[in-house]
Amino acid sequence: MEKHYSIVIYPSEAIIDLVKSMKEGLAKEVGWFHSKNSVGHITICLFKATDEAIENIKNQLSSVCDTLAPVEVCMDEFGSYPNGAFFISPDQDSKSSLMPIMKRIQESLHNLNMQKSDDPHLSIARRLTPQKLEIAKSLFTLIDVHFLCDSIVLRKFDENIKQFAVTDTFKFKGNPQPDLIQRMLF
């Protein structure tokens, strides 16, 4: 049976705590909203996989992360989408660093039917009505947070709590083309 998975970037614990407090503050003003209880993250992709397939996916993620180097991320503004999403956005340099990482991870899982994110952002709320979105914009106007993106996280949807739970973390090791080096050694 297929289960729901996501691959995400977690910011630092301090930013996760800040996002949690922002979500709580927004909820006091507008009530419940989509993603209110979700841990702050930057989505790379969502997909379904069987228990057998997930082992292969973990190997692929491990291989690609072996070659990725950590990048410093600066998130310095709030943004929104027409669908009612309200989020923290990385600055242009950080977007330019995150987008190739996201694309490499997505491409490494080429056999999967997945929902891909191509615009890195840290969601505060989703599917807000226009009125609630305006309240969010008035509550949160200034942001300037930084973190080192040095890993990705694989999460599986837990039907009991109706949230994704971390199953694995894959550290970026910055190794240059390990396959080529290994072939040269043997």
Short mmCIF file of N, CA and C in Angstrom, two decimals:
data_model
loop_
_atom_site.label_atom_id
_atom_site.label_comp_id
_atom_site.label_asym_id
_atom_site.label_seq_id
_atom_site.Cartn_x
_atom_site.Cartn_y
_atom_site.Cartn_z
N MET A 1 0.82 -1.18 0.00
CA MET A 1 0.00 0.00 0.00
C MET A 1 0.87 1.26 0.00
N GLU A 2 0.49 2.22 -0.81
CA GLU A 2 1.27 3.46 -0.89
C GLU A 2 0.94 4.39 0.28
N LYS A 3 1.97 5.06 0.74
CA LYS A 3 1.82 6.04 1.81
C LYS A 3 2.27 7.40 1.28
N HIS A 4 1.82 8.46 1.93
CA HIS A 4 2.18 9.82 1.54
C HIS A 4 3.49 10.23 2.20
N TYR A 5 4.38 10.83 1.38
CA TYR A 5 5.67 11.31 1.86
C TYR A 5 5.91 12.73 1.38
N SER A 6 6.80 13.42 2.08
CA SER A 6 7.27 14.71 1.61
C SER A 6 8.76 14.81 1.90
N ILE A 7 9.42 15.59 1.06
CA ILE A 7 10.82 15.91 1.26
C ILE A 7 10.88 17.42 1.46
N VAL A 8 11.48 17.82 2.57
CA VAL A 8 11.48 19.23 2.94
C VAL A 8 12.84 19.66 3.49
N ILE A 9 12.99 20.96 3.58
CA ILE A 9 14.13 21.56 4.27
C ILE A 9 13.59 22.15 5.57
N TYR A 10 14.18 21.77 6.68
CA TYR A 10 13.83 22.38 7.96
C TYR A 10 14.82 23.51 8.23
N PRO A 11 14.32 24.67 8.62
CA PRO A 11 15.23 25.73 9.05
C PRO A 11 15.76 25.40 10.45
N SER A 12 16.45 26.32 11.07
CA SER A 12 16.96 26.12 12.43
C SER A 12 15.81 25.99 13.42
N GLU A 13 16.10 25.42 14.59
CA GLU A 13 15.09 25.29 15.64
C GLU A 13 14.53 26.66 16.04
N ALA A 14 15.39 27.68 16.07
CA ALA A 14 14.93 29.03 16.44
C ALA A 14 13.88 29.53 15.45
N ILE A 15 14.09 29.27 14.16
CA ILE A 15 13.12 29.70 13.14
C ILE A 15 11.85 28.86 13.22
N ILE A 16 12.00 27.57 13.47
CA ILE A 16 10.82 26.70 13.64
C ILE A 16 9.97 27.22 14.80
N ASP A 17 10.63 27.59 15.91
CA ASP A 17 9.90 28.14 17.06
C ASP A 17 9.24 29.47 16.72
N LEU A 18 9.94 30.32 15.96
CA LEU A 18 9.37 31.62 15.56
C LEU A 18 8.12 31.41 14.69
N VAL A 19 8.22 30.50 13.73
CA VAL A 19 7.08 30.22 12.85
C VAL A 19 5.90 29.68 13.66
N LYS A 20 6.19 28.81 14.62
CA LYS A 20 5.13 28.27 15.47
C LYS A 20 4.42 29.40 16.23
N SER A 21 5.19 30.33 16.77
CA SER A 21 4.57 31.44 17.51
C SER A 21 3.80 32.36 16.56
N MET A 22 4.27 32.53 15.34
CA MET A 22 3.55 33.34 14.36
C MET A 22 2.21 32.67 14.02
N LYS A 23 2.23 31.36 13.84
CA LYS A 23 1.00 30.62 13.54
C LYS A 23 0.01 30.75 14.70
N GLU A 24 0.52 30.65 15.91
CA GLU A 24 -0.36 30.79 17.08
C GLU A 24 -0.94 32.20 17.15
N GLY A 25 -0.12 33.22 16.88
CA GLY A 25 -0.60 34.60 16.89
C GLY A 25 -1.65 34.84 15.83
N LEU A 26 -1.42 34.29 14.64
CA LEU A 26 -2.40 34.43 13.56
C LEU A 26 -3.70 33.73 13.91
N ALA A 27 -3.60 32.54 14.50
CA ALA A 27 -4.80 31.78 14.87
C ALA A 27 -5.65 32.54 15.90
N LYS A 28 -5.01 33.29 16.78
CA LYS A 28 -5.77 34.09 17.76
C LYS A 28 -6.60 35.16 17.06
N GLU A 29 -6.11 35.62 15.91
CA GLU A 29 -6.81 36.68 15.18
C GLU A 29 -7.85 36.15 14.19
N VAL A 30 -7.54 35.02 13.53
CA VAL A 30 -8.41 34.56 12.43
C VAL A 30 -9.03 33.18 12.67
N GLY A 31 -8.67 32.51 13.75
CA GLY A 31 -9.15 31.15 13.98
C GLY A 31 -8.27 30.13 13.26
N TRP A 32 -8.75 28.90 13.19
CA TRP A 32 -7.98 27.82 12.58
C TRP A 32 -7.76 28.09 11.10
N PHE A 33 -6.63 27.63 10.57
CA PHE A 33 -6.32 27.73 9.15
C PHE A 33 -5.47 26.53 8.75
N HIS A 34 -5.43 26.27 7.44
CA HIS A 34 -4.63 25.15 6.92
C HIS A 34 -3.16 25.39 7.23
N SER A 35 -2.48 24.35 7.64
CA SER A 35 -1.07 24.28 8.02
C SER A 35 -0.79 24.92 9.38
N LYS A 36 -1.84 25.21 10.15
CA LYS A 36 -1.64 25.82 11.47
C LYS A 36 -0.75 24.96 12.36
N ASN A 37 -0.91 23.66 12.31
CA ASN A 37 -0.16 22.77 13.20
C ASN A 37 1.07 22.14 12.54
N SER A 38 1.35 22.52 11.33
CA SER A 38 2.50 21.97 10.61
C SER A 38 3.80 22.65 11.07
N VAL A 39 4.83 21.85 11.26
CA VAL A 39 6.15 22.38 11.60
C VAL A 39 6.67 23.19 10.40
N GLY A 40 7.25 24.36 10.68
CA GLY A 40 7.77 25.22 9.61
C GLY A 40 8.81 24.50 8.75
N HIS A 41 8.65 24.60 7.44
CA HIS A 41 9.54 23.91 6.51
C HIS A 41 9.45 24.53 5.12
N ILE A 42 10.42 24.19 4.28
CA ILE A 42 10.40 24.53 2.86
C ILE A 42 10.16 23.24 2.10
N THR A 43 9.05 23.15 1.40
CA THR A 43 8.70 21.92 0.68
C THR A 43 9.53 21.79 -0.60
N ILE A 44 10.07 20.60 -0.82
CA ILE A 44 10.75 20.27 -2.07
C ILE A 44 9.79 19.47 -2.96
N CYS A 45 9.15 18.44 -2.39
CA CYS A 45 8.18 17.65 -3.15
C CYS A 45 7.33 16.79 -2.24
N LEU A 46 6.22 16.34 -2.80
CA LEU A 46 5.29 15.42 -2.14
C LEU A 46 5.06 14.25 -3.09
N PHE A 47 4.92 13.04 -2.54
CA PHE A 47 4.71 11.87 -3.40
C PHE A 47 4.14 10.73 -2.58
N LYS A 48 3.72 9.67 -3.29
CA LYS A 48 3.27 8.43 -2.66
C LYS A 48 4.28 7.35 -3.01
N ALA A 49 4.50 6.42 -2.05
CA ALA A 49 5.41 5.31 -2.30
C ALA A 49 5.06 4.13 -1.40
N THR A 50 5.40 2.95 -1.88
CA THR A 50 5.25 1.74 -1.08
C THR A 50 6.44 1.61 -0.13
N ASP A 51 6.31 0.72 0.85
CA ASP A 51 7.42 0.47 1.77
C ASP A 51 8.65 -0.03 1.02
N GLU A 52 8.45 -0.84 -0.01
CA GLU A 52 9.58 -1.36 -0.79
C GLU A 52 10.26 -0.24 -1.57
N ALA A 53 9.47 0.63 -2.19
CA ALA A 53 10.03 1.71 -3.00
C ALA A 53 10.75 2.74 -2.15
N ILE A 54 10.30 2.95 -0.92
CA ILE A 54 10.89 4.01 -0.10
C ILE A 54 12.36 3.72 0.22
N GLU A 55 12.73 2.44 0.30
CA GLU A 55 14.14 2.11 0.56
C GLU A 55 15.03 2.57 -0.59
N ASN A 56 14.57 2.36 -1.83
CA ASN A 56 15.31 2.83 -2.99
C ASN A 56 15.39 4.37 -3.00
N ILE A 57 14.29 5.01 -2.65
CA ILE A 57 14.24 6.47 -2.60
C ILE A 57 15.23 7.00 -1.57
N LYS A 58 15.32 6.35 -0.42
CA LYS A 58 16.28 6.76 0.61
C LYS A 58 17.71 6.66 0.08
N ASN A 59 18.00 5.59 -0.67
CA ASN A 59 19.34 5.44 -1.26
C ASN A 59 19.63 6.56 -2.26
N GLN A 60 18.63 6.90 -3.08
CA GLN A 60 18.81 7.98 -4.04
C GLN A 60 19.04 9.31 -3.32
N LEU A 61 18.27 9.57 -2.28
CA LEU A 61 18.45 10.81 -1.53
C LEU A 61 19.82 10.88 -0.86
N SER A 62 20.26 9.77 -0.33
CA SER A 62 21.58 9.72 0.30
C SER A 62 22.68 10.03 -0.72
N SER A 63 22.55 9.45 -1.92
CA SER A 63 23.55 9.69 -2.97
C SER A 63 23.59 11.15 -3.41
N VAL A 64 22.43 11.75 -3.65
CA VAL A 64 22.43 13.13 -4.11
C VAL A 64 22.90 14.08 -3.01
N CYS A 65 22.53 13.81 -1.76
CA CYS A 65 22.94 14.68 -0.66
C CYS A 65 24.43 14.58 -0.37
N ASP A 66 25.02 13.45 -0.73
CA ASP A 66 26.46 13.30 -0.58
C ASP A 66 27.22 14.35 -1.39
N THR A 67 26.64 14.79 -2.51
CA THR A 67 27.32 15.75 -3.39
C THR A 67 26.90 17.20 -3.15
N LEU A 68 25.84 17.42 -2.39
CA LEU A 68 25.37 18.79 -2.15
C LEU A 68 26.16 19.46 -1.03
N ALA A 69 26.42 20.75 -1.20
CA ALA A 69 27.13 21.52 -0.19
C ALA A 69 26.13 22.38 0.59
N PRO A 70 26.35 22.57 1.88
CA PRO A 70 25.48 23.45 2.67
C PRO A 70 25.48 24.87 2.11
N VAL A 71 24.34 25.56 2.26
CA VAL A 71 24.23 26.96 1.82
C VAL A 71 23.58 27.78 2.93
N GLU A 72 24.03 29.01 3.05
CA GLU A 72 23.44 29.95 4.00
C GLU A 72 22.16 30.51 3.38
N VAL A 73 21.09 30.56 4.17
CA VAL A 73 19.81 31.05 3.68
C VAL A 73 19.39 32.25 4.52
N CYS A 74 19.01 33.32 3.83
CA CYS A 74 18.47 34.52 4.46
C CYS A 74 17.02 34.67 4.02
N MET A 75 16.13 34.75 4.98
CA MET A 75 14.71 34.94 4.68
C MET A 75 14.34 36.32 5.20
N ASP A 76 13.95 37.22 4.29
CA ASP A 76 13.84 38.62 4.70
C ASP A 76 12.55 39.34 4.29
N GLU A 77 11.56 38.57 3.82
CA GLU A 77 10.29 39.24 3.51
C GLU A 77 9.14 38.25 3.56
N PHE A 78 7.94 38.80 3.71
CA PHE A 78 6.73 38.00 3.68
C PHE A 78 6.15 38.07 2.28
N GLY A 79 5.43 37.03 1.90
CA GLY A 79 4.79 37.02 0.60
C GLY A 79 3.49 36.24 0.68
N SER A 80 2.76 36.27 -0.43
CA SER A 80 1.51 35.51 -0.50
C SER A 80 1.27 35.08 -1.93
N TYR A 81 0.42 34.06 -2.06
CA TYR A 81 -0.01 33.59 -3.37
C TYR A 81 -1.51 33.84 -3.50
N PRO A 82 -2.01 33.89 -4.73
CA PRO A 82 -3.46 34.10 -4.93
C PRO A 82 -4.34 33.03 -4.26
N ASN A 83 -3.79 31.84 -4.00
CA ASN A 83 -4.58 30.77 -3.37
C ASN A 83 -4.74 30.94 -1.86
N GLY A 84 -4.25 32.06 -1.31
CA GLY A 84 -4.39 32.33 0.10
C GLY A 84 -3.22 31.89 0.96
N ALA A 85 -2.12 31.49 0.35
CA ALA A 85 -0.94 31.12 1.12
C ALA A 85 -0.22 32.39 1.59
N PHE A 86 0.27 32.35 2.82
CA PHE A 86 1.05 33.45 3.40
C PHE A 86 2.34 32.82 3.90
N PHE A 87 3.49 33.42 3.54
CA PHE A 87 4.77 32.75 3.80
C PHE A 87 5.91 33.74 4.00
N ILE A 88 7.03 33.18 4.48
CA ILE A 88 8.29 33.91 4.57
C ILE A 88 9.10 33.50 3.34
N SER A 89 9.67 34.49 2.67
CA SER A 89 10.38 34.24 1.43
C SER A 89 11.89 34.48 1.60
N PRO A 90 12.71 33.63 0.98
CA PRO A 90 14.15 33.87 1.00
C PRO A 90 14.52 35.05 0.09
N ASP A 91 15.64 35.69 0.38
CA ASP A 91 16.12 36.75 -0.50
C ASP A 91 16.57 36.13 -1.83
N GLN A 92 16.86 36.96 -2.80
CA GLN A 92 17.16 36.47 -4.16
C GLN A 92 18.39 35.56 -4.19
N ASP A 93 19.45 35.91 -3.44
CA ASP A 93 20.65 35.06 -3.41
C ASP A 93 20.32 33.68 -2.84
N SER A 94 19.52 33.66 -1.78
CA SER A 94 19.15 32.38 -1.17
C SER A 94 18.27 31.56 -2.11
N LYS A 95 17.34 32.22 -2.80
CA LYS A 95 16.51 31.49 -3.79
C LYS A 95 17.40 30.88 -4.86
N SER A 96 18.39 31.65 -5.30
CA SER A 96 19.31 31.16 -6.34
C SER A 96 20.13 29.97 -5.86
N SER A 97 20.36 29.88 -4.56
CA SER A 97 21.08 28.74 -3.99
C SER A 97 20.16 27.55 -3.73
N LEU A 98 18.94 27.82 -3.29
CA LEU A 98 18.01 26.74 -2.94
C LEU A 98 17.39 26.06 -4.16
N MET A 99 17.08 26.84 -5.19
CA MET A 99 16.38 26.26 -6.35
C MET A 99 17.16 25.13 -7.02
N PRO A 100 18.48 25.25 -7.25
CA PRO A 100 19.20 24.11 -7.84
C PRO A 100 19.24 22.88 -6.92
N ILE A 101 19.29 23.10 -5.62
CA ILE A 101 19.25 21.98 -4.67
C ILE A 101 17.91 21.26 -4.80
N MET A 102 16.83 22.02 -4.79
CA MET A 102 15.50 21.44 -4.91
C MET A 102 15.36 20.68 -6.23
N LYS A 103 15.84 21.27 -7.30
CA LYS A 103 15.75 20.64 -8.62
C LYS A 103 16.56 19.35 -8.68
N ARG A 104 17.78 19.34 -8.11
CA ARG A 104 18.61 18.13 -8.12
C ARG A 104 17.93 17.00 -7.35
N ILE A 105 17.32 17.34 -6.23
CA ILE A 105 16.64 16.31 -5.44
C ILE A 105 15.44 15.77 -6.22
N GLN A 106 14.66 16.66 -6.81
CA GLN A 106 13.50 16.23 -7.60
C GLN A 106 13.94 15.36 -8.78
N GLU A 107 15.00 15.77 -9.47
CA GLU A 107 15.48 15.00 -10.63
C GLU A 107 16.06 13.66 -10.23
N SER A 108 16.61 13.56 -9.01
CA SER A 108 17.17 12.28 -8.57
C SER A 108 16.07 11.24 -8.35
N LEU A 109 14.85 11.70 -8.20
CA LEU A 109 13.69 10.81 -8.01
C LEU A 109 12.84 10.78 -9.27
N HIS A 110 13.49 10.67 -10.41
CA HIS A 110 12.85 10.81 -11.72
C HIS A 110 11.73 9.82 -12.00
N ASN A 111 11.70 8.71 -11.31
CA ASN A 111 10.65 7.71 -11.57
C ASN A 111 9.36 7.98 -10.81
N LEU A 112 9.37 8.98 -9.96
CA LEU A 112 8.19 9.24 -9.12
C LEU A 112 7.23 10.23 -9.74
N ASN A 113 5.96 9.98 -9.51
CA ASN A 113 4.93 10.95 -9.83
C ASN A 113 4.80 11.83 -8.59
N MET A 114 5.28 13.07 -8.67
CA MET A 114 5.32 13.92 -7.48
C MET A 114 4.80 15.31 -7.75
N GLN A 115 4.38 15.96 -6.67
CA GLN A 115 4.08 17.38 -6.70
C GLN A 115 5.38 18.08 -6.35
N LYS A 116 5.85 18.95 -7.24
CA LYS A 116 7.13 19.64 -7.03
C LYS A 116 6.89 21.08 -6.64
N SER A 117 7.73 21.57 -5.76
CA SER A 117 7.74 22.99 -5.44
C SER A 117 8.91 23.61 -6.19
N ASP A 118 8.65 24.71 -6.89
CA ASP A 118 9.74 25.36 -7.61
C ASP A 118 10.01 26.77 -7.09
N ASP A 119 9.33 27.15 -6.01
CA ASP A 119 9.52 28.46 -5.40
C ASP A 119 9.74 28.27 -3.91
N PRO A 120 11.01 28.29 -3.47
CA PRO A 120 11.26 28.05 -2.05
C PRO A 120 10.61 29.11 -1.16
N HIS A 121 9.88 28.64 -0.16
CA HIS A 121 9.21 29.54 0.80
C HIS A 121 8.85 28.75 2.05
N LEU A 122 8.69 29.45 3.14
CA LEU A 122 8.37 28.86 4.43
C LEU A 122 6.95 29.28 4.79
N SER A 123 6.00 28.36 4.66
CA SER A 123 4.58 28.68 4.85
C SER A 123 4.24 29.01 6.30
N ILE A 124 3.44 30.05 6.45
CA ILE A 124 2.84 30.38 7.73
C ILE A 124 1.40 29.83 7.73
N ALA A 125 0.69 30.08 6.63
CA ALA A 125 -0.70 29.65 6.51
C ALA A 125 -1.01 29.34 5.05
N ARG A 126 -2.00 28.48 4.86
CA ARG A 126 -2.47 28.16 3.51
C ARG A 126 -3.97 28.37 3.44
N ARG A 127 -4.44 28.64 2.25
CA ARG A 127 -5.87 28.76 1.95
C ARG A 127 -6.61 29.77 2.83
N LEU A 128 -5.96 30.89 3.10
CA LEU A 128 -6.63 31.95 3.84
C LEU A 128 -7.62 32.67 2.92
N THR A 129 -8.73 33.11 3.47
CA THR A 129 -9.64 33.95 2.70
C THR A 129 -8.94 35.29 2.46
N PRO A 130 -9.38 36.07 1.48
CA PRO A 130 -8.76 37.38 1.26
C PRO A 130 -8.75 38.25 2.53
N GLN A 131 -9.80 38.20 3.33
CA GLN A 131 -9.85 38.99 4.56
C GLN A 131 -8.81 38.51 5.57
N LYS A 132 -8.69 37.20 5.73
CA LYS A 132 -7.72 36.64 6.68
C LYS A 132 -6.29 36.87 6.19
N LEU A 133 -6.09 36.86 4.88
CA LEU A 133 -4.78 37.14 4.32
C LEU A 133 -4.37 38.58 4.63
N GLU A 134 -5.29 39.51 4.53
CA GLU A 134 -5.00 40.91 4.86
C GLU A 134 -4.64 41.06 6.34
N ILE A 135 -5.29 40.29 7.20
CA ILE A 135 -4.96 40.33 8.63
C ILE A 135 -3.53 39.81 8.84
N ALA A 136 -3.19 38.71 8.17
CA ALA A 136 -1.82 38.16 8.28
C ALA A 136 -0.79 39.19 7.82
N LYS A 137 -1.07 39.86 6.71
CA LYS A 137 -0.15 40.87 6.18
C LYS A 137 0.01 42.05 7.14
N SER A 138 -1.05 42.38 7.87
CA SER A 138 -0.95 43.50 8.80
C SER A 138 -0.25 43.08 10.10
N LEU A 139 -0.37 41.81 10.49
CA LEU A 139 0.28 41.33 11.71
C LEU A 139 1.79 41.18 11.54
N PHE A 140 2.20 40.72 10.37
CA PHE A 140 3.61 40.40 10.14
C PHE A 140 4.14 41.23 8.98
N THR A 141 5.03 42.16 9.31
CA THR A 141 5.53 43.06 8.26
C THR A 141 7.05 43.01 8.10
N LEU A 142 7.78 42.71 9.17
CA LEU A 142 9.24 42.68 9.10
C LEU A 142 9.78 41.33 9.54
N ILE A 143 10.74 40.83 8.78
CA ILE A 143 11.39 39.55 9.11
C ILE A 143 12.81 39.58 8.57
N ASP A 144 13.73 39.02 9.30
CA ASP A 144 15.11 38.88 8.84
C ASP A 144 15.74 37.75 9.64
N VAL A 145 15.66 36.53 9.11
CA VAL A 145 16.20 35.35 9.79
C VAL A 145 17.15 34.62 8.84
N HIS A 146 18.09 33.91 9.44
CA HIS A 146 19.12 33.21 8.68
C HIS A 146 19.28 31.80 9.24
N PHE A 147 19.62 30.87 8.36
CA PHE A 147 19.96 29.52 8.82
C PHE A 147 20.85 28.86 7.79
N LEU A 148 21.56 27.82 8.22
CA LEU A 148 22.40 27.04 7.33
C LEU A 148 21.59 25.85 6.84
N CYS A 149 21.34 25.80 5.54
CA CYS A 149 20.66 24.66 4.94
C CYS A 149 21.71 23.60 4.67
N ASP A 150 21.76 22.57 5.53
CA ASP A 150 22.79 21.55 5.41
C ASP A 150 22.22 20.13 5.37
N SER A 151 20.88 20.05 5.15
CA SER A 151 20.26 18.72 5.08
C SER A 151 18.85 18.85 4.53
N ILE A 152 18.30 17.70 4.19
CA ILE A 152 16.88 17.59 3.85
C ILE A 152 16.28 16.53 4.76
N VAL A 153 14.96 16.55 4.84
CA VAL A 153 14.25 15.63 5.71
C VAL A 153 13.19 14.89 4.90
N LEU A 154 13.11 13.58 5.09
CA LEU A 154 12.04 12.77 4.52
C LEU A 154 10.99 12.59 5.62
N ARG A 155 9.74 12.89 5.27
CA ARG A 155 8.65 12.78 6.24
C ARG A 155 7.55 11.89 5.67
N LYS A 156 6.91 11.11 6.56
CA LYS A 156 5.78 10.25 6.18
C LYS A 156 4.54 10.78 6.89
N PHE A 157 3.42 10.78 6.15
CA PHE A 157 2.17 11.27 6.73
C PHE A 157 1.65 10.28 7.75
N ASP A 158 1.38 10.78 8.95
CA ASP A 158 0.85 9.97 10.04
C ASP A 158 -0.67 10.18 10.09
N GLU A 159 -1.41 9.15 9.74
CA GLU A 159 -2.88 9.23 9.69
C GLU A 159 -3.50 9.52 11.06
N ASN A 160 -2.82 9.13 12.13
CA ASN A 160 -3.37 9.34 13.47
C ASN A 160 -3.37 10.81 13.87
N ILE A 161 -2.26 11.50 13.61
CA ILE A 161 -2.16 12.91 14.01
C ILE A 161 -2.43 13.87 12.86
N LYS A 162 -2.61 13.31 11.65
CA LYS A 162 -2.91 14.10 10.45
C LYS A 162 -1.82 15.13 10.16
N GLN A 163 -0.57 14.73 10.40
CA GLN A 163 0.60 15.56 10.13
C GLN A 163 1.72 14.66 9.60
N PHE A 164 2.70 15.28 8.94
CA PHE A 164 3.88 14.54 8.52
C PHE A 164 4.84 14.40 9.70
N ALA A 165 5.47 13.23 9.80
CA ALA A 165 6.47 12.96 10.84
C ALA A 165 7.79 12.59 10.17
N VAL A 166 8.88 13.07 10.72
CA VAL A 166 10.21 12.81 10.16
C VAL A 166 10.55 11.33 10.27
N THR A 167 11.02 10.77 9.15
CA THR A 167 11.52 9.39 9.17
C THR A 167 13.04 9.34 9.00
N ASP A 168 13.59 10.28 8.21
CA ASP A 168 15.03 10.27 7.93
C ASP A 168 15.52 11.69 7.65
N THR A 169 16.78 11.92 8.00
CA THR A 169 17.47 13.18 7.69
C THR A 169 18.69 12.84 6.85
N PHE A 170 18.91 13.61 5.80
CA PHE A 170 20.03 13.38 4.89
C PHE A 170 20.91 14.63 4.89
N LYS A 171 22.12 14.51 5.43
CA LYS A 171 23.05 15.63 5.53
C LYS A 171 23.74 15.89 4.20
N PHE A 172 24.00 17.16 3.91
CA PHE A 172 24.77 17.54 2.74
C PHE A 172 26.26 17.38 3.10
N LYS A 173 26.98 16.64 2.24
CA LYS A 173 28.38 16.35 2.55
C LYS A 173 29.36 17.06 1.62
N GLY A 174 28.87 17.65 0.53
CA GLY A 174 29.73 18.43 -0.35
C GLY A 174 30.82 17.64 -1.05
N ASN A 175 30.64 16.35 -1.22
CA ASN A 175 31.64 15.53 -1.91
C ASN A 175 31.48 15.67 -3.42
N PRO A 176 32.60 15.91 -4.13
CA PRO A 176 32.50 16.05 -5.59
C PRO A 176 32.36 14.70 -6.28
N GLN A 177 31.28 14.52 -6.99
CA GLN A 177 31.01 13.34 -7.84
C GLN A 177 31.58 12.04 -7.29
N PRO A 178 31.02 11.50 -6.22
CA PRO A 178 31.57 10.29 -5.62
C PRO A 178 31.56 9.09 -6.56
N ASP A 179 30.59 9.01 -7.46
CA ASP A 179 30.54 7.87 -8.39
C ASP A 179 31.76 7.85 -9.29
N LEU A 180 32.14 9.02 -9.81
CA LEU A 180 33.30 9.10 -10.69
C LEU A 180 34.57 8.75 -9.94
N ILE A 181 34.73 9.25 -8.73
CA ILE A 181 35.91 8.96 -7.94
C ILE A 181 35.98 7.48 -7.59
N GLN A 182 34.84 6.90 -7.23
CA GLN A 182 34.82 5.49 -6.88
C GLN A 182 35.18 4.63 -8.09
N ARG A 183 34.70 4.98 -9.28
CA ARG A 183 35.04 4.20 -10.48
C ARG A 183 36.53 4.29 -10.78
N MET A 184 37.14 5.43 -10.47
CA MET A 184 38.57 5.59 -10.73
C MET A 184 39.41 4.76 -9.75
N LEU A 185 38.90 4.52 -8.55
CA LEU A 185 39.65 3.79 -7.53
C LEU A 185 39.59 2.28 -7.73
N PHE A 186 38.53 1.78 -8.40
CA PHE A 186 38.38 0.32 -8.52
C PHE A 186 38.41 -0.15 -9.94
#
